[in-house]
Amino acid sequence: MKAWFSRLAWQVSVALGLIEPPRLQPIPIPAEARRPTRAPRR
């Protein structure tokens, strides 16, 4: 019950603009992983 009330209070605070909602951070992707893989040419 305590966790439920805490979550409800947090959601109401976010809805009223009293606190900012958490933002997800982008996950860095290495340059090699971004390029599509190609079959070696012969």
mmCIF file of C-alpha atoms in Angstrom:
data_model
loop_
_atom_site.group_PDB
_atom_site.id
_atom_site.type_symbol
_atom_site.label_atom_id
_atom_site.label_comp_id
_atom_site.label_asym_id
_atom_site.label_seq_id
_atom_site.Cartn_x
_atom_site.Cartn_y
_atom_site.Cartn_z
ATOM 1 C CA MET A 1 0.000 0.000 0.000
ATOM 2 C CA LYS A 2 2.876 2.332 0.836
ATOM 3 C CA ALA A 3 4.530 1.720 -2.562
ATOM 4 C CA TRP A 4 1.207 2.262 -4.346
ATOM 5 C CA PHE A 5 0.659 5.603 -2.582
ATOM 6 C CA SER A 6 4.227 6.685 -3.271
ATOM 7 C CA ARG A 7 3.829 5.900 -6.987
ATOM 8 C CA LEU A 8 0.480 7.708 -7.114
ATOM 9 C CA ALA A 9 1.970 10.783 -5.429
ATOM 10 C CA TRP A 10 4.890 10.758 -7.916
ATOM 11 C CA GLN A 11 2.540 10.465 -10.919
ATOM 12 C CA VAL A 12 0.366 13.337 -9.657
ATOM 13 C CA SER A 13 3.470 15.480 -9.077
ATOM 14 C CA VAL A 14 4.657 14.822 -12.639
ATOM 15 C CA ALA A 15 1.188 15.551 -14.040
ATOM 16 C CA LEU A 16 1.058 18.872 -12.193
ATOM 17 C CA GLY A 17 4.547 19.786 -13.381
ATOM 18 C CA LEU A 18 6.088 19.874 -9.921
ATOM 19 C CA ILE A 19 8.855 17.478 -10.961
ATOM 20 C CA GLU A 20 10.238 16.482 -14.351
ATOM 21 C CA PRO A 21 9.657 12.958 -15.600
ATOM 22 C CA PRO A 22 12.831 10.905 -16.057
ATOM 23 C CA ARG A 23 14.268 10.921 -19.562
ATOM 24 C CA LEU A 24 15.882 7.918 -21.165
ATOM 25 C CA GLN A 25 19.479 8.386 -22.217
ATOM 26 C CA PRO A 26 20.480 7.333 -25.734
ATOM 27 C CA ILE A 27 22.686 4.283 -25.909
ATOM 28 C CA PRO A 28 25.870 4.924 -27.923
ATOM 29 C CA ILE A 29 26.312 2.505 -30.827
ATOM 30 C CA PRO A 30 29.805 1.888 -32.235
ATOM 31 C CA ALA A 31 30.326 2.996 -35.851
ATOM 32 C CA GLU A 32 30.957 -0.584 -37.022
ATOM 33 C CA ALA A 33 27.591 -1.751 -35.733
ATOM 34 C CA ARG A 34 25.696 1.007 -37.590
ATOM 35 C CA ARG A 35 26.890 0.010 -41.055
ATOM 36 C CA PRO A 36 24.922 -2.768 -42.713
ATOM 37 C CA THR A 37 26.890 -5.944 -43.101
ATOM 38 C CA ARG A 38 27.797 -6.786 -46.677
ATOM 39 C CA ALA A 39 29.003 -10.009 -48.187
ATOM 40 C CA PRO A 40 32.626 -9.880 -49.346
ATOM 41 C CA ARG A 41 32.923 -9.270 -53.098
ATOM 42 C CA ARG A 42 34.741 -11.692 -55.320
#
